[in-house]
Coordinates of C-alpha atoms in Angstrom, one line a residue:
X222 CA 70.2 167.9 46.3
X223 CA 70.6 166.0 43.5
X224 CA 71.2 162.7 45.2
X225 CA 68.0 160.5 44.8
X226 CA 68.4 156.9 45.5
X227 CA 65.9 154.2 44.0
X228 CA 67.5 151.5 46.2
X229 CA 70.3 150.8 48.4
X230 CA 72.3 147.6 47.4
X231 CA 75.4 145.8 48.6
X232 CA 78.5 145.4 46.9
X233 CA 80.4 142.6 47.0
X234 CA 84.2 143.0 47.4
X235 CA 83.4 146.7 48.8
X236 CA 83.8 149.8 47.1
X237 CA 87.5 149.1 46.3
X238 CA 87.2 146.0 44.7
X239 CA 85.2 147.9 42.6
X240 CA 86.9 150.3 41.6
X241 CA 89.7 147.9 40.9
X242 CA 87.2 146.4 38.4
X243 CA 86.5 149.4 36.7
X244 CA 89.5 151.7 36.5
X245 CA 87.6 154.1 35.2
X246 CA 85.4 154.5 38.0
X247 CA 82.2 153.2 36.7
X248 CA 79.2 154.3 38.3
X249 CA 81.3 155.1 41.5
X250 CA 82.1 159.0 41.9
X251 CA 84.3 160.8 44.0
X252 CA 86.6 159.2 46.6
X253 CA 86.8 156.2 48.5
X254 CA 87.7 156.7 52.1
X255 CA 90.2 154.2 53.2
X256 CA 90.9 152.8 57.0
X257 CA 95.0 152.7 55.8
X258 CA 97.6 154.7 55.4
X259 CA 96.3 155.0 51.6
X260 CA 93.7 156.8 53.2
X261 CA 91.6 157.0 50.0
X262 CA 91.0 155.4 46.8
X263 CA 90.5 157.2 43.3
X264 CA 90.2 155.6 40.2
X265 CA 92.9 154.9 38.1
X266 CA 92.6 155.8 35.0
X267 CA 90.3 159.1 35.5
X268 CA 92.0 162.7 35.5
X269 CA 92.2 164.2 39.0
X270 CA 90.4 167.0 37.8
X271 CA 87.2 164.7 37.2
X272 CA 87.3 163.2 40.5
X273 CA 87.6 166.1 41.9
X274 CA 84.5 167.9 39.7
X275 CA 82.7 164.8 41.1
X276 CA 82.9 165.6 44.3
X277 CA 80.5 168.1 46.3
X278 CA 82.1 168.2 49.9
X279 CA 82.6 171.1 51.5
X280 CA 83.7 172.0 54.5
X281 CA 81.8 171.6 57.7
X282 CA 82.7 175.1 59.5
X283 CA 83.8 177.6 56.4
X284 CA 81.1 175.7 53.8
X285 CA 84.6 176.0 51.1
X286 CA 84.8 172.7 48.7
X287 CA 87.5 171.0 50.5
X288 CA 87.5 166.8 49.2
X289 CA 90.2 165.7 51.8
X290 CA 89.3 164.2 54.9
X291 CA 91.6 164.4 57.3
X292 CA 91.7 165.2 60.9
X293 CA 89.7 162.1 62.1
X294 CA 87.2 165.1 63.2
X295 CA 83.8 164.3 64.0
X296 CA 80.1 165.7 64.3
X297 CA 79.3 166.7 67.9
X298 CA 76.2 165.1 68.5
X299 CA 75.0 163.1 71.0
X300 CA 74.6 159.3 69.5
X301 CA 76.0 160.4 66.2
X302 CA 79.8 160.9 65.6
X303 CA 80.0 160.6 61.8
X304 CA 83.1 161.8 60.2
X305 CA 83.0 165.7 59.0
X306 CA 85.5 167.3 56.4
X307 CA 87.4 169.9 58.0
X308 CA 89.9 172.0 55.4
X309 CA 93.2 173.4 56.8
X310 CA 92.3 177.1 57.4
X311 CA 89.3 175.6 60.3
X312 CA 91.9 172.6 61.7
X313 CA 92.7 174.8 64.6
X314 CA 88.9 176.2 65.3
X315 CA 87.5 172.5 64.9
X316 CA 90.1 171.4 67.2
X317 CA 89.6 173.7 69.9
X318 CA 85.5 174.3 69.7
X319 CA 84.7 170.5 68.8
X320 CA 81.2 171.1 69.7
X321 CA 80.7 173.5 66.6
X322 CA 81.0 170.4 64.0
X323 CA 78.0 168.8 62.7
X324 CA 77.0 166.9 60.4
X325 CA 74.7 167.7 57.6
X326 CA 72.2 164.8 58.3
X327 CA 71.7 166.2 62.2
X328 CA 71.3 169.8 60.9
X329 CA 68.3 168.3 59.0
X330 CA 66.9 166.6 62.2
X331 CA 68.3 163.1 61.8
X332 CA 68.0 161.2 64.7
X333 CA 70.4 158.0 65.5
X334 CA 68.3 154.9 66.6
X335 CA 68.8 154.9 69.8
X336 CA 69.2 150.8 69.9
X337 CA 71.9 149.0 68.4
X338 CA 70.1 146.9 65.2
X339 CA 70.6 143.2 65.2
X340 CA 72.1 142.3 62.3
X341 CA 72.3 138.8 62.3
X342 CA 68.7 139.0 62.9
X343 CA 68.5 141.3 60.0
X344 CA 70.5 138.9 57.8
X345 CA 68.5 136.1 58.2
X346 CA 65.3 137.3 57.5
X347 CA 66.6 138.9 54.4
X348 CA 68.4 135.4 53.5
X349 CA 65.2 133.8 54.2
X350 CA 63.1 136.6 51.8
X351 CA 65.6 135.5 49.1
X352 CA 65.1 131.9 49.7
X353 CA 61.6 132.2 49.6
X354 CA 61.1 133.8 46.1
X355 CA 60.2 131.6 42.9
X356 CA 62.0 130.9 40.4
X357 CA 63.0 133.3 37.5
X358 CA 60.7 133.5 34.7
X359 CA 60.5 135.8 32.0
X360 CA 59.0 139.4 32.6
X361 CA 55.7 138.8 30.5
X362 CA 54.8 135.8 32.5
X363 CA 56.3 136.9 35.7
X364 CA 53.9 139.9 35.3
X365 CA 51.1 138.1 34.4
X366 CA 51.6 135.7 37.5
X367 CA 52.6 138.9 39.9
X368 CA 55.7 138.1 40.0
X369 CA 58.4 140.6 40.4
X370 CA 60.9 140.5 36.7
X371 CA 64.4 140.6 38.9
X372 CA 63.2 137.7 40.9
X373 CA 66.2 134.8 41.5
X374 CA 66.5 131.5 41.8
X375 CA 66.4 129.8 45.3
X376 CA 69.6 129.9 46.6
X377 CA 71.2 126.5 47.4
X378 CA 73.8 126.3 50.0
X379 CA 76.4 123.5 50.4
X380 CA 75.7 121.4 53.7
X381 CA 79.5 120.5 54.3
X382 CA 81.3 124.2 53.1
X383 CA 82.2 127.5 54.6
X384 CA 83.1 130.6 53.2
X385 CA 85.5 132.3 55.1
X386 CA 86.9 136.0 54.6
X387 CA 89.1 138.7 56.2
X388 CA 91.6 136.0 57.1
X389 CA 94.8 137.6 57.7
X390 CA 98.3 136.7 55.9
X391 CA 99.1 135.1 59.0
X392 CA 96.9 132.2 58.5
X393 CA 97.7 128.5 57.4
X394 CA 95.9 125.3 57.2
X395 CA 96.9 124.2 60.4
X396 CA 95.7 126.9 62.4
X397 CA 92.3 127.0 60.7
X398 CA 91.8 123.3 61.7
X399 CA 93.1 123.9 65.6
X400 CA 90.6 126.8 65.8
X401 CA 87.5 125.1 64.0
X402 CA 88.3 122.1 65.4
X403 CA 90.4 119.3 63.9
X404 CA 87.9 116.5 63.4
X405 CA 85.8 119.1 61.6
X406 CA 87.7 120.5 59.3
X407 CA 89.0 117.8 56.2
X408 CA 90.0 120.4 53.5
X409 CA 90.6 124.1 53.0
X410 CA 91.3 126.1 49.6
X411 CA 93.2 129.5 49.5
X412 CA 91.1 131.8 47.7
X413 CA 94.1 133.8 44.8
X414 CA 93.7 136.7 42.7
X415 CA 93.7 135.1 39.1
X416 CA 96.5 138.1 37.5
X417 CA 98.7 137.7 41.0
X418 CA 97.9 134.8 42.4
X419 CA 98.2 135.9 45.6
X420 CA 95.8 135.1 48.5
X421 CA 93.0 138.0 49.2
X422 CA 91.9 137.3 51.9
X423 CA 89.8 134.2 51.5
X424 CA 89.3 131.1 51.4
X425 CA 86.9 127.5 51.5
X426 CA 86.8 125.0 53.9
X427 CA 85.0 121.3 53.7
X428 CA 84.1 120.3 56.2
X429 CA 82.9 116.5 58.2
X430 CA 79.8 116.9 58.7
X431 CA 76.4 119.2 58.3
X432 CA 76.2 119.4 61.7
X433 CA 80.2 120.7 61.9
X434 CA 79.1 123.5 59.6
X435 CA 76.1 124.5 61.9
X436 CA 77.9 124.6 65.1
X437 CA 80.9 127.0 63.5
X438 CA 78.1 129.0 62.7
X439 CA 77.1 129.3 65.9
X440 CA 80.4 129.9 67.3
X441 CA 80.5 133.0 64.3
X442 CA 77.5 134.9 65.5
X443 CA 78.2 134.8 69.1
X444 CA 79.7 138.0 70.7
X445 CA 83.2 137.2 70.5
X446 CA 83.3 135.4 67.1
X447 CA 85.9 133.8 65.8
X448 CA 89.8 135.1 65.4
X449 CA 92.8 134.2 64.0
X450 CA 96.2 135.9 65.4
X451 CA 93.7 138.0 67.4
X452 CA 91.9 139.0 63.8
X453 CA 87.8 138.3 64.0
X454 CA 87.3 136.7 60.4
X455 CA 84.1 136.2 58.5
X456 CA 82.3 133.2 58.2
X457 CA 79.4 132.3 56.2
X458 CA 77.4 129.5 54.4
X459 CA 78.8 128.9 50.6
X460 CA 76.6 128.8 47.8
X461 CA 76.0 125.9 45.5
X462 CA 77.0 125.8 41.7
X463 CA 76.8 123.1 39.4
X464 CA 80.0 124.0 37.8
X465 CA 82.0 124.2 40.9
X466 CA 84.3 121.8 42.1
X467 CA 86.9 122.8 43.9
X468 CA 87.7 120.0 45.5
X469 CA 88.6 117.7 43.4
X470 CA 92.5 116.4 43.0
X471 CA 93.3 119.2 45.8
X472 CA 96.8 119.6 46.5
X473 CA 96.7 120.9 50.2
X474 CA 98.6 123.7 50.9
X475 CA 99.4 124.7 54.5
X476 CA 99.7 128.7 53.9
X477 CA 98.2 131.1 51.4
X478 CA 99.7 131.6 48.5
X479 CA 101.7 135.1 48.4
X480 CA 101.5 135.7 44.1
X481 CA 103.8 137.3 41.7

């Protein structure tokens, strides 16, 4: 009841970079659910006791607080399927009568769309909002012209550089250029954790040609994408600084660099 949100914003690096960042927790409360066999992240430093006063889960069946999900158990509904906490006492009732879980949001009369959004479509037009603003001025004139105060600069992209993330382990330098395509592909920098040094995940390729990086694009935000070692991986435009050159005196190195 108390949750109102004045926006909805993303966060780059996710949640648990995040809280990595801030091992105190920061603004982030509660838990972070976890697709591993962590299967959640809490802040480090933070006492149990005030993650756990954070938290206002209960159970979907027996309404008790109960903060661990577990189960995989979800609501019931027709086009909705969310995960639902379940504590141990209701694990045998919620496994034999799934029908009886759902989820707050469809007891309130949420509907799912019934379409599947487009979300490359959807990331375009916001890219092309953001590219389309003026620049930053400060909040007395931007007022006076109508201009919102958090406005940014136009973005800049690089016309020969891709971003590329969730590349597995597996990767190397070789592979990258086979599957992009060797003639396109001059240069590639592992992206490392500066306290490890090991590879997270990330990295930057250069590329022949403008053309090279709108046709691996392309090949990005068609149905099948693009994998490595059966892995789809991320690819996106790379933003221009003035202060970055990465490219300069590169040393190439054919796999990812594993840290400390």
């Amino acid at each position: 009841e108390e949750f109102k949100p004045k926006g909805v914003f993303h966060c780059r690096g996710g949640i648990e970079r995040y809280v990595k960042t801030f091992p105190s927790g920061g603004y982030w409360k509660g838990k972070n659910y976890l697709f591993d066999k962590r299967m959640e992240q809490t802040p480090d430093i933070k006492a149990d006791s005030a993650v756990e006063k954070d938290i206002g889960a209960r159970c979907c069946l027996c309404k008790v607080k109960h903060t661990v999900y577990r189960g995989q158990f979800k609501c019931s509904r027709s086009l909705c399927g969310v995960p639902v906490i379940v504590c141990n006492a209701c694990t045998t009732a919620a496994t034999e009568k799934p029908e009886k879980l759902v989820c707050q949001l469809c007891k309130e009369g949420y509907r799912a769309p019934s379409q599947v959004p487009d979300l490359v479509a959807m990331k375009r037009k916001a890219e092309a909002i953001v590219q389309d603003e003026p620049l930053l001025l400060d909040p007395t004139t931007a007022a006076s012209l109508g201009q919102h105060p958090l406005a940014k600069k136009r973005k800049v992209y690089y016309k020969d550089r891709l971003f590329l993330r969730r590349v597995p382990l597996t990767a190397s330098f070789t592979k990258i250029k086979d599957l992009l395509g060797d003639d396109k592909v001059k240069e590639l920098i592992w992206l490392v954790d500066k306290e490890s040094g090991g590879f997270y995940g990330s990295c930057v390729v250069l590329t022949s040609s403008s053309s090279d990086v709108k046709q691996i694009l392309d090949r990005n935000s068609s149905k099948g994408g693009i994998k490595i070692d059966k892995k789809r991986i991320k690819v996106a435009e790379m933003f221009r600084k003035d202060d970055q050159d990465l490219f300069s005196d590169l040393v190439q190195k054919e796999y990812p660099p594993v840290g400390n």
